[in-house]
Coordinates of C-alpha atoms in Angstrom, one line a residue:
Chain A
X1454 CA -60.7 171.4 -24.2
X1455 CA -58.7 170.3 -21.2
X1456 CA -56.2 172.5 -19.3
X1457 CA -52.6 172.3 -20.5
X1458 CA -50.5 170.9 -17.7
X1459 CA -47.9 173.4 -16.5
X1460 CA -45.0 170.9 -16.4
X1461 CA -45.1 170.1 -20.1
X1462 CA -42.9 171.6 -22.8
X1463 CA -44.0 171.9 -26.4
X1464 CA -42.8 171.9 -30.0
X1465 CA -44.7 174.4 -32.1
X1466 CA -45.9 171.4 -34.1
X1467 CA -48.0 170.3 -31.1
X1468 CA -45.9 167.5 -29.5
X1469 CA -45.5 167.7 -25.8
X1470 CA -42.5 166.6 -23.7
X1471 CA -42.6 165.7 -20.0
X1472 CA -39.3 165.3 -18.1
X1473 CA -39.8 162.6 -15.5
X1474 CA -38.0 162.1 -12.2
X1475 CA -35.8 159.2 -13.7
X1476 CA -34.6 161.6 -16.5
X1477 CA -36.8 160.1 -19.3
X1478 CA -38.7 162.4 -21.6
X1479 CA -42.2 161.2 -22.3
X1480 CA -43.8 162.5 -25.6
X1481 CA -47.3 162.8 -26.8
X1482 CA -49.5 165.2 -28.8
X1483 CA -51.5 168.1 -27.4
X1484 CA -55.2 168.0 -26.7
X1485 CA -55.6 170.7 -29.2
X1486 CA -53.9 168.6 -31.8
X1487 CA -56.0 165.5 -31.2
X1488 CA -59.1 167.7 -31.5
X1489 CA -58.0 169.0 -34.8
X1490 CA -57.2 165.5 -36.1
X1491 CA -60.4 163.9 -35.0
X1492 CA -60.9 160.2 -34.2
X1493 CA -57.6 158.5 -34.2
X1494 CA -57.6 155.0 -35.7
X1495 CA -53.9 153.9 -36.0
X1496 CA -50.6 154.8 -34.5
X1497 CA -47.3 153.7 -35.9
X1498 CA -44.9 153.4 -33.0
X1499 CA -41.1 153.7 -33.2
X1500 CA -38.9 150.7 -32.3
X1501 CA -37.4 150.5 -28.8
X1502 CA -33.7 151.2 -29.1
X1503 CA -34.0 153.5 -32.2
X1504 CA -32.1 156.6 -32.0
X1505 CA -34.1 159.8 -32.7
X1506 CA -33.2 163.3 -33.6
X1507 CA -35.0 166.3 -32.2
X1508 CA -37.6 167.7 -34.8
X1509 CA -37.6 164.7 -37.0
X1510 CA -40.5 162.2 -37.7
X1511 CA -40.5 159.5 -35.1
X1512 CA -44.1 158.1 -35.0
X1513 CA -47.2 158.5 -37.2
X1514 CA -50.7 159.0 -36.0
X1515 CA -53.7 158.5 -38.4
X1516 CA -57.1 159.8 -37.8
X1517 CA -60.0 158.7 -40.0
X1518 CA -58.9 160.8 -42.9
X1519 CA -55.4 162.1 -42.3
X1520 CA -51.9 160.8 -41.4
X1521 CA -49.6 163.0 -39.4
X1522 CA -45.9 162.6 -38.6
X1523 CA -45.0 163.0 -34.9
X1524 CA -41.7 164.8 -34.3
X1525 CA -39.6 164.0 -31.4
X1526 CA -39.0 167.1 -29.2
X1527 CA -35.6 165.9 -28.1
X1528 CA -32.8 163.7 -29.4
X1529 CA -31.8 160.4 -27.8
X1530 CA -32.8 156.7 -27.7
X1531 CA -36.4 155.3 -27.6
X1532 CA -36.7 153.4 -24.4
X1533 CA -40.5 152.9 -24.1
X1534 CA -43.5 152.9 -26.5
X1535 CA -47.1 153.0 -25.6
X1536 CA -48.3 149.6 -26.7
X1537 CA -51.8 150.4 -25.6
X1538 CA -52.2 152.5 -28.7
X1539 CA -51.9 149.5 -30.9
X1540 CA -55.3 148.4 -29.9
X1541 CA -56.7 151.6 -28.6
X1542 CA -55.4 154.6 -30.6
X1543 CA -58.4 156.5 -29.4
X1544 CA -56.7 156.7 -26.0
X1545 CA -55.0 159.8 -27.5
X1546 CA -58.4 161.4 -28.1
X1547 CA -59.5 160.6 -24.6
X1548 CA -56.4 161.6 -22.6
X1549 CA -53.8 163.3 -24.8
X1550 CA -51.7 164.6 -22.0
X1551 CA -51.7 161.4 -19.9
X1552 CA -52.6 157.8 -20.9
X1553 CA -52.3 158.9 -24.6
X1554 CA -48.5 159.3 -24.4
X1555 CA -46.7 157.8 -27.5
X1556 CA -43.1 157.2 -26.7
X1557 CA -40.3 157.9 -24.2
X1558 CA -36.8 159.1 -25.0
X1559 CA -33.6 158.8 -23.0
X1560 CA -32.4 162.3 -23.8
X1561 CA -28.9 162.8 -25.1
X1562 CA -28.6 166.6 -24.8
X1563 CA -30.7 168.2 -22.0
X1564 CA -29.9 171.6 -23.5
X1565 CA -32.5 170.8 -26.2
X1566 CA -35.2 171.2 -23.5
X1567 CA -34.5 174.9 -23.3
X1568 CA -35.5 175.3 -26.9
X1569 CA -39.0 174.0 -26.3
X1570 CA -42.0 176.3 -25.6
X1571 CA -43.4 176.3 -22.1
X1572 CA -47.1 175.7 -21.5
X1573 CA -48.0 179.4 -21.5
X1574 CA -46.2 180.1 -24.7
X1575 CA -47.8 177.0 -26.4
X1576 CA -51.2 178.1 -25.1
X1577 CA -50.7 181.5 -26.7
X1578 CA -49.7 179.9 -30.0
X1579 CA -52.9 177.9 -30.3
X1580 CA -54.9 180.8 -29.2
X1581 CA -53.5 182.8 -32.1
X1582 CA -54.0 179.9 -34.5
X1583 CA -57.7 179.9 -33.7
X1584 CA -58.1 183.5 -34.9
Chain B
X898 CA -46.8 167.0 -36.8
X899 CA -48.7 169.0 -39.4
X900 CA -52.1 170.2 -38.5
X901 CA -54.6 171.8 -40.9
X902 CA -54.3 168.9 -43.2
X903 CA -57.5 168.8 -45.1
X904 CA -59.4 165.7 -43.9
X905 CA -60.0 164.2 -47.2
X906 CA -63.6 165.0 -47.8
X907 CA -62.9 168.6 -47.4
X908 CA -60.3 168.9 -50.2
X909 CA -60.7 169.8 -53.8
X910 CA -58.5 167.2 -55.5
X911 CA -58.9 167.0 -59.2
X912 CA -60.3 170.4 -59.9
X913 CA -59.1 173.9 -59.5
X914 CA -60.3 176.2 -56.7
X915 CA -63.1 178.5 -57.8
X916 CA -62.4 182.2 -57.9
X917 CA -64.6 183.0 -54.9
X918 CA -63.1 185.6 -52.7
X919 CA -64.9 184.5 -49.6
X920 CA -65.9 181.3 -48.1
X921 CA -69.7 180.6 -48.5
X922 CA -71.9 179.7 -45.7
X923 CA -75.1 177.7 -45.7
X924 CA -78.1 179.0 -43.8
X925 CA -77.4 176.4 -41.1
X926 CA -73.9 177.7 -40.4
X927 CA -74.7 179.3 -37.0
X928 CA -76.7 176.2 -36.0
X929 CA -73.6 174.0 -36.7
X930 CA -71.3 176.3 -34.7
X931 CA -73.8 176.5 -31.8
X932 CA -73.7 172.7 -31.6
X933 CA -69.9 172.7 -31.4
X934 CA -69.2 171.6 -35.0
X935 CA -65.6 171.6 -36.2
X936 CA -65.8 173.6 -39.4
X937 CA -63.6 173.2 -42.6
X938 CA -63.4 174.6 -46.0
X939 CA -65.2 172.3 -48.4
X940 CA -65.1 173.4 -52.1
X941 CA -65.3 177.0 -51.0
X942 CA -68.0 176.3 -48.3
X943 CA -67.5 176.5 -44.5
X944 CA -69.0 173.2 -43.5
X945 CA -69.1 170.9 -40.5
X946 CA -66.6 168.1 -40.7
X947 CA -67.9 166.6 -37.4
X948 CA -69.8 167.6 -34.2
X949 CA -67.3 165.8 -31.9
X950 CA -66.7 162.3 -33.2
X951 CA -66.9 161.4 -36.8
X952 CA -67.0 157.7 -35.9
X953 CA -69.9 158.1 -33.6
X954 CA -71.8 160.0 -36.3
X955 CA -71.0 157.3 -38.8
X956 CA -72.4 154.6 -36.5
X957 CA -75.5 156.8 -35.8
X958 CA -76.4 156.7 -39.4
X959 CA -75.7 153.0 -39.8
X960 CA -77.7 152.1 -36.7
X961 CA -80.3 154.8 -36.2
X962 CA -80.6 158.1 -38.0
X963 CA -78.3 161.0 -38.8
X964 CA -78.7 164.2 -40.8
X965 CA -76.3 166.2 -42.9
X966 CA -76.5 169.7 -44.1
X967 CA -75.9 169.4 -47.9
X968 CA -77.2 172.9 -48.7
X969 CA -73.9 173.6 -50.4
X970 CA -75.0 171.4 -53.3
X971 CA -76.4 173.2 -56.3
X972 CA -80.0 173.0 -57.2
X973 CA -80.7 173.9 -60.8
X974 CA -84.2 174.1 -62.3
X975 CA -84.6 173.6 -66.1
X976 CA -87.7 175.0 -67.8
X977 CA -88.9 174.8 -71.4
X978 CA -90.9 172.7 -73.7
X979 CA -87.8 170.9 -75.0
X980 CA -86.3 170.1 -71.6
X981 CA -86.5 166.3 -72.0
X982 CA -84.9 166.5 -75.4
X983 CA -82.2 168.7 -74.0
X984 CA -81.5 166.2 -71.2
X985 CA -81.4 163.3 -73.6
X986 CA -78.4 165.2 -75.2
X987 CA -76.8 166.4 -72.0
X988 CA -76.7 163.2 -69.9
X989 CA -75.1 159.8 -70.4
X990 CA -78.0 158.1 -68.6
X991 CA -81.3 158.2 -70.4
X992 CA -83.8 160.6 -69.0
X993 CA -86.6 158.7 -70.8
X994 CA -86.4 156.3 -67.8
X995 CA -88.2 159.0 -66.0
X996 CA -91.9 158.5 -66.7
X997 CA -93.7 159.2 -63.4
X998 CA -93.7 162.7 -61.9
X999 CA -91.1 162.9 -59.0
X1000 CA -88.9 160.1 -60.3
X1001 CA -85.2 160.6 -60.1
X1002 CA -82.2 159.3 -62.1
X1003 CA -78.4 159.3 -61.3
X1004 CA -76.3 160.3 -64.3
X1005 CA -72.9 161.5 -65.4
X1006 CA -72.6 164.6 -67.6
X1007 CA -69.7 164.0 -70.0
X1008 CA -67.5 166.1 -72.2
X1009 CA -67.0 165.2 -75.9
X1010 CA -64.0 163.0 -74.9
X1011 CA -66.2 161.0 -72.6
X1012 CA -64.7 162.5 -69.5
X1013 CA -66.9 163.1 -66.5
X1014 CA -67.7 166.8 -66.0
X1015 CA -69.9 166.0 -63.0
X1016 CA -72.3 163.4 -61.6
X1017 CA -75.8 164.5 -60.7
X1018 CA -79.4 163.6 -59.9
X1019 CA -82.1 164.7 -62.2
X1020 CA -85.8 164.9 -61.0
X1021 CA -88.8 164.9 -63.4
X1022 CA -91.5 167.3 -62.4
X1023 CA -93.3 167.8 -65.7
X1024 CA -92.3 167.9 -69.4
X1025 CA -91.5 171.6 -69.1
X1026 CA -89.7 171.3 -65.8
X1027 CA -86.8 169.1 -64.6
X1028 CA -84.5 169.7 -61.6
X1029 CA -80.8 168.9 -61.3
X1030 CA -78.8 168.6 -58.1
X1031 CA -75.1 168.9 -58.9
X1032 CA -71.9 169.0 -56.8
X1033 CA -70.9 172.1 -54.9
X1034 CA -67.3 172.3 -55.9
X1035 CA -68.1 172.0 -59.7
X1036 CA -71.0 174.6 -59.5
X1037 CA -69.4 177.2 -61.8
X1038 CA -68.2 174.9 -64.5
X1039 CA -71.4 172.9 -64.5
X1040 CA -73.6 175.9 -64.8
X1041 CA -71.5 177.3 -67.7
X1042 CA -71.6 173.9 -69.5
X1043 CA -75.3 173.4 -69.0
X1044 CA -76.1 176.9 -70.1
X1045 CA -73.8 176.6 -73.2
X1046 CA -75.7 173.5 -74.2
X1047 CA -79.1 174.6 -73.3
X1048 CA -79.3 177.6 -75.6
X1049 CA -80.1 175.8 -78.8
X1050 CA -83.0 173.9 -77.0
X1051 CA -84.5 177.0 -75.7
X1052 CA -84.2 175.7 -72.1
X1053 CA -84.0 178.2 -69.3
X1054 CA -81.3 177.3 -66.6
X1055 CA -82.2 178.7 -63.2
X1056 CA -80.0 178.1 -60.1
X1057 CA -82.0 177.9 -56.9
X1058 CA -80.0 179.5 -54.1
X1059 CA -83.3 180.0 -52.3
X1060 CA -83.2 176.3 -51.3
X1061 CA -81.3 174.5 -48.5
X1062 CA -81.0 170.7 -48.5
X1063 CA -80.9 168.3 -45.5
X1064 CA -80.1 164.5 -46.0
X1065 CA -81.7 162.3 -43.3
X1066 CA -80.2 158.9 -43.5
X1067 CA -80.3 155.6 -41.5
X1068 CA -82.6 152.6 -40.8
X1069 CA -84.9 154.9 -38.7
X1070 CA -84.6 158.0 -40.9
X1071 CA -87.8 157.7 -42.9
X1072 CA -90.0 157.1 -39.8
X1073 CA -88.5 160.1 -38.0
X1074 CA -89.1 162.4 -41.0
X1075 CA -92.6 161.0 -41.7
X1076 CA -93.5 161.7 -38.0
X1077 CA -92.8 165.4 -38.6
X1078 CA -95.1 165.8 -41.6
X1079 CA -98.6 167.0 -41.8
X1080 CA -101.0 164.1 -41.2
X1081 CA -102.5 164.2 -44.7
X1082 CA -99.0 163.6 -46.2
X1083 CA -97.7 160.9 -44.0
X1084 CA -99.1 157.7 -45.7
X1085 CA -98.0 159.0 -49.1
X1086 CA -94.5 159.8 -48.1
X1087 CA -94.1 156.6 -46.2
X1088 CA -94.9 154.7 -49.5
X1089 CA -92.5 156.8 -51.6
X1090 CA -90.4 154.4 -53.7
X1091 CA -86.6 154.5 -53.9
X1092 CA -85.3 157.2 -56.2
X1093 CA -88.7 159.0 -56.2
X1094 CA -89.6 162.3 -54.7
X1095 CA -92.8 164.3 -53.7
X1096 CA -93.9 167.5 -52.1
X1097 CA -95.2 167.5 -48.6
X1098 CA -95.9 169.8 -45.7
X1099 CA -93.3 169.7 -42.9
X1100 CA -93.4 171.3 -39.4
X1101 CA -95.4 174.5 -39.2
X1102 CA -96.6 173.9 -42.7
X1103 CA -93.4 174.5 -44.4
X1104 CA -93.2 173.3 -48.0
X1105 CA -90.8 170.3 -48.5
X1106 CA -89.5 168.4 -51.5
X1107 CA -88.7 164.9 -50.2
X1108 CA -86.6 162.5 -52.2
X1109 CA -85.9 158.9 -51.2
X1110 CA -82.3 159.2 -52.2
X1111 CA -78.9 159.4 -50.4
X1112 CA -75.2 159.0 -50.3
X1113 CA -74.6 156.7 -47.4
X1114 CA -76.0 153.3 -48.4
X1115 CA -78.7 153.6 -45.9
X1116 CA -82.4 154.2 -46.5
X1117 CA -83.6 157.7 -46.0
X1118 CA -84.5 161.0 -47.6
X1119 CA -82.9 164.0 -49.0
X1120 CA -85.1 167.0 -48.3
X1121 CA -85.0 170.3 -50.2
X1122 CA -86.5 173.1 -48.1
X1123 CA -86.8 176.9 -48.6
X1124 CA -83.8 178.5 -46.9
X1125 CA -86.1 180.4 -44.4
X1126 CA -87.4 177.1 -43.0
X1127 CA -84.1 175.2 -42.9
X1128 CA -83.2 176.0 -39.3
X1129 CA -86.7 175.1 -38.0
X1130 CA -86.6 171.8 -40.0
X1131 CA -83.1 170.9 -38.6
X1132 CA -84.3 171.6 -35.0
X1133 CA -87.4 169.6 -35.5
X1134 CA -85.3 166.7 -36.8
X1135 CA -83.0 167.0 -33.8
X1136 CA -86.0 167.0 -31.6
X1137 CA -87.1 163.8 -33.2
X1138 CA -83.8 162.1 -32.3
X1139 CA -81.9 162.6 -35.6
X1140 CA -78.2 163.1 -34.8
X1141 CA -76.3 165.8 -36.7
X1142 CA -73.5 164.3 -38.7
X1143 CA -70.7 166.0 -40.5
X1144 CA -69.1 165.7 -43.9
X1145 CA -66.4 163.4 -42.4
X1146 CA -69.0 160.7 -41.6
X1147 CA -70.6 161.3 -44.9
X1148 CA -67.4 160.5 -46.7
X1149 CA -66.7 157.2 -44.8
X1150 CA -70.4 156.2 -45.2
X1151 CA -70.4 156.7 -48.9
X1152 CA -67.1 154.9 -49.4
X1153 CA -68.3 151.8 -47.5
X1154 CA -71.4 152.0 -49.6
X1155 CA -69.3 152.0 -52.8
X1156 CA -70.3 155.4 -54.0
X1157 CA -67.9 157.6 -56.0
X1158 CA -66.8 161.0 -55.0
X1159 CA -66.4 163.5 -57.8
X1160 CA -62.8 164.9 -58.0
X1161 CA -61.4 162.0 -56.2
X1162 CA -62.8 158.9 -57.9
X1163 CA -63.5 160.4 -61.3
X1164 CA -63.0 163.7 -63.2
X1165 CA -62.8 165.1 -66.6
X1166 CA -59.8 162.8 -67.4
X1167 CA -61.6 159.7 -66.5
X1168 CA -64.1 157.7 -68.5
X1169 CA -67.2 156.2 -66.8
X1170 CA -65.9 152.8 -68.0
X1171 CA -62.8 153.3 -65.8
X1172 CA -64.9 154.5 -62.8
X1173 CA -67.4 151.6 -62.4
X1174 CA -70.1 153.8 -63.7
X1175 CA -71.1 151.6 -66.7
X1176 CA -74.4 151.0 -65.1
X1177 CA -75.2 154.7 -65.6
X1178 CA -74.5 154.7 -69.3
X1179 CA -77.4 154.2 -71.6
X1180 CA -76.2 153.3 -75.1
X1181 CA -79.8 153.2 -76.3
X1182 CA -80.5 153.3 -80.0
X1183 CA -80.3 156.6 -81.8
X1184 CA -79.7 158.9 -78.8
X1185 CA -76.9 161.3 -79.5
X1186 CA -75.6 162.4 -76.1
X1187 CA -72.4 164.3 -75.5
X1188 CA -69.5 162.0 -75.2
X1189 CA -71.3 159.0 -76.8
X1190 CA -68.9 158.6 -79.7
X1191 CA -65.9 158.6 -77.4
X1192 CA -67.5 156.0 -75.0
X1193 CA -68.3 153.7 -78.0
X1194 CA -64.8 153.8 -79.2
X1195 CA -63.5 153.1 -75.7
X1196 CA -65.9 150.2 -75.3
X1197 CA -64.9 148.7 -78.6
X1198 CA -61.2 149.0 -77.9
X1199 CA -61.3 148.4 -74.2
X1200 CA -60.1 150.8 -71.5
X1201 CA -56.6 150.5 -70.1
X1202 CA -57.6 150.9 -66.4
X1203 CA -60.1 149.3 -64.0
X1204 CA -61.5 150.6 -60.7
X1205 CA -61.5 148.0 -57.9
X1206 CA -62.1 147.8 -54.2
X1207 CA -59.3 147.1 -51.8
X1208 CA -59.4 145.9 -48.2
X1209 CA -56.4 146.1 -45.8
X1210 CA -56.4 143.4 -43.2
X1211 CA -53.4 144.6 -41.4
X1212 CA -53.3 147.8 -39.3
X1213 CA -52.9 151.0 -41.1
X1214 CA -55.0 153.2 -43.3
X1215 CA -55.3 153.3 -47.1
X1216 CA -55.2 156.9 -48.4
X1217 CA -55.8 158.9 -51.6
X1218 CA -52.7 158.9 -53.7
X1219 CA -50.9 155.9 -52.4
X1220 CA -49.2 153.7 -55.0
X1221 CA -50.8 150.3 -55.8
X1222 CA -48.6 147.6 -57.1
X1223 CA -50.0 144.9 -59.3
X1224 CA -48.9 142.2 -61.8
X1225 CA -49.6 144.6 -64.7
X1226 CA -48.0 147.7 -63.2
X1227 CA -48.8 150.5 -60.9
X1228 CA -52.2 152.0 -60.0
X1229 CA -53.3 154.4 -57.4
X1230 CA -55.7 154.8 -54.6
X1231 CA -58.6 157.1 -55.2
X1232 CA -60.8 157.3 -52.1
X1233 CA -59.2 155.5 -49.1
X1234 CA -60.1 155.6 -45.4
X1235 CA -60.5 153.8 -42.2
X1236 CA -64.0 152.3 -42.5
X1237 CA -65.8 152.5 -39.1
X1238 CA -68.4 149.7 -39.8
X1239 CA -65.6 147.3 -40.7
X1240 CA -63.0 148.5 -38.3
X1241 CA -60.3 148.4 -41.0
X1242 CA -59.2 150.4 -44.0
X1243 CA -60.8 150.1 -47.4
X1244 CA -60.3 152.0 -50.7
X1245 CA -61.1 152.4 -54.3
X1246 CA -58.1 152.1 -56.6
X1247 CA -57.7 152.6 -60.3
X1248 CA -55.2 149.9 -61.6
X1249 CA -54.1 148.6 -65.0
X1250 CA -56.6 146.3 -66.7
X1251 CA -56.1 142.5 -66.5
X1252 CA -55.7 140.0 -63.7
X1253 CA -53.9 142.0 -61.0
X1254 CA -52.2 139.1 -59.1
X1255 CA -51.0 139.7 -55.6
X1256 CA -51.8 143.4 -54.9
X1257 CA -49.7 145.5 -52.5
X1258 CA -50.0 149.2 -51.5
X1259 CA -47.0 151.4 -50.7
X1260 CA -47.7 152.9 -47.3
X1261 CA -44.8 155.3 -46.4
X1262 CA -42.3 153.1 -48.2
X1263 CA -43.6 149.8 -46.9
X1264 CA -45.3 147.4 -49.3
X1265 CA -48.4 146.1 -47.5
X1266 CA -50.6 143.3 -49.0
X1267 CA -54.3 144.1 -49.8
X1268 CA -57.2 142.1 -51.0
X1269 CA -59.1 143.1 -54.2
X1270 CA -62.8 142.8 -53.5
X1271 CA -66.1 143.5 -55.1
X1272 CA -67.8 146.5 -53.4
X1273 CA -70.0 147.9 -51.8
X1274 CA -68.1 147.0 -48.7
X1275 CA -71.2 147.5 -46.5
X1276 CA -74.8 146.8 -47.3
X1277 CA -77.9 147.3 -45.1
X1278 CA -75.7 148.4 -42.2
X1279 CA -73.6 145.2 -42.2
X1280 CA -70.2 144.2 -43.7
X1281 CA -70.7 142.2 -46.9
X1282 CA -69.7 138.6 -46.8
X1283 CA -66.0 138.2 -47.6
X1284 CA -65.1 141.8 -46.7

């Protein structure tokens, strides 16, 4: 299992958020989550321009046997989606914290970022899940 | 997102959880964990769902050779002079098809209403000894039912927890197994016919019961081995280049091969006529098996539902429980999954009888067109024409 990058923030439900220099928030699922789901075969991406609410279903990832809703960690507008996942959903298995990002949000309330777990708190959570 | 979703093969749809207090482990449990398996609860058993990549394991079985720990399945030996007579009564297929020692037969075990209590394989040893292999998740109810019926035939029902079972499957599976056998046994096991079994000596002289059966659509063997030798056999197979495969791959392999999963594709509320299991029903003259009357009535009047194969050509995945819309009303998906050999999703569905017209599946509120096809979806490692 790869290291959890220290600049990421997390939902308890395993989505990560990365605040970029341009103010966009890029979103994906954790390496732990992809490992639990197994080989991913399909990703249903949101539409660019859609508005999303923090904590609500925004995308869907499907592994061989299970479909899972992906919640957006923050509210705002979808400004980018990772089209690579249409043909290569396994990119999430290969690089969950990098090339396997799913969508990017122009955040409407930066205060929401404070409600997310930092990398250490998330690491502790999955540590506890495993026992 | 929600983790801890049961990955399909591991759930217990259609039948209640047993009353076991603890998860059971096969004798290979430590071996699986040492090779990095992801373990899940499967019908009360702690079993490997994959060893890294379910899709790679699937391809290994289609292209070369893979092995599955299926020791959770229940081996039951039946002893007594009237065992054949008992099985004529217990099973919907006719055990009289078993004439040669070691031959095997697939059958349903029905209740009086013609519903499927379980599907199983029966092996013929001699007139006073037959062996059943039944599903793990149905173990308790199967044993209770078999014992209840066996009494009046004087047949002794003996579970065999002293055995483990390893399925070795794939185009190169038989050759790899045969290479591990004692020289004197090799030619005989190499010639073993489909759905036949024989005893042989494995590595270090361990006694094996080798059946040319499986649940993947590939050639191969299912090997029953005394538990104390199971780890050594697993390691010898790994040394011969057989790749460990989890229950995840087993599920996609059997779906592609058109094989039913008990609890998902049929159960006690489903007749074999509605589960594409007519080929396993022997309505031979004068044999009074449990459920026969109900089956004959259903056959005469026709059953209201059919089981069909579906292929999704668009992106997306067909899943158990999704609604199927047809010209004659709604049906539902039974087993559904992404199929690695086909690189698209396939499913079994039970739909209202009659010409279904244009069929669609409701995927999260979206009606997606699917094709109704004859299955198996995959044969001899290749997609069937038209799939």
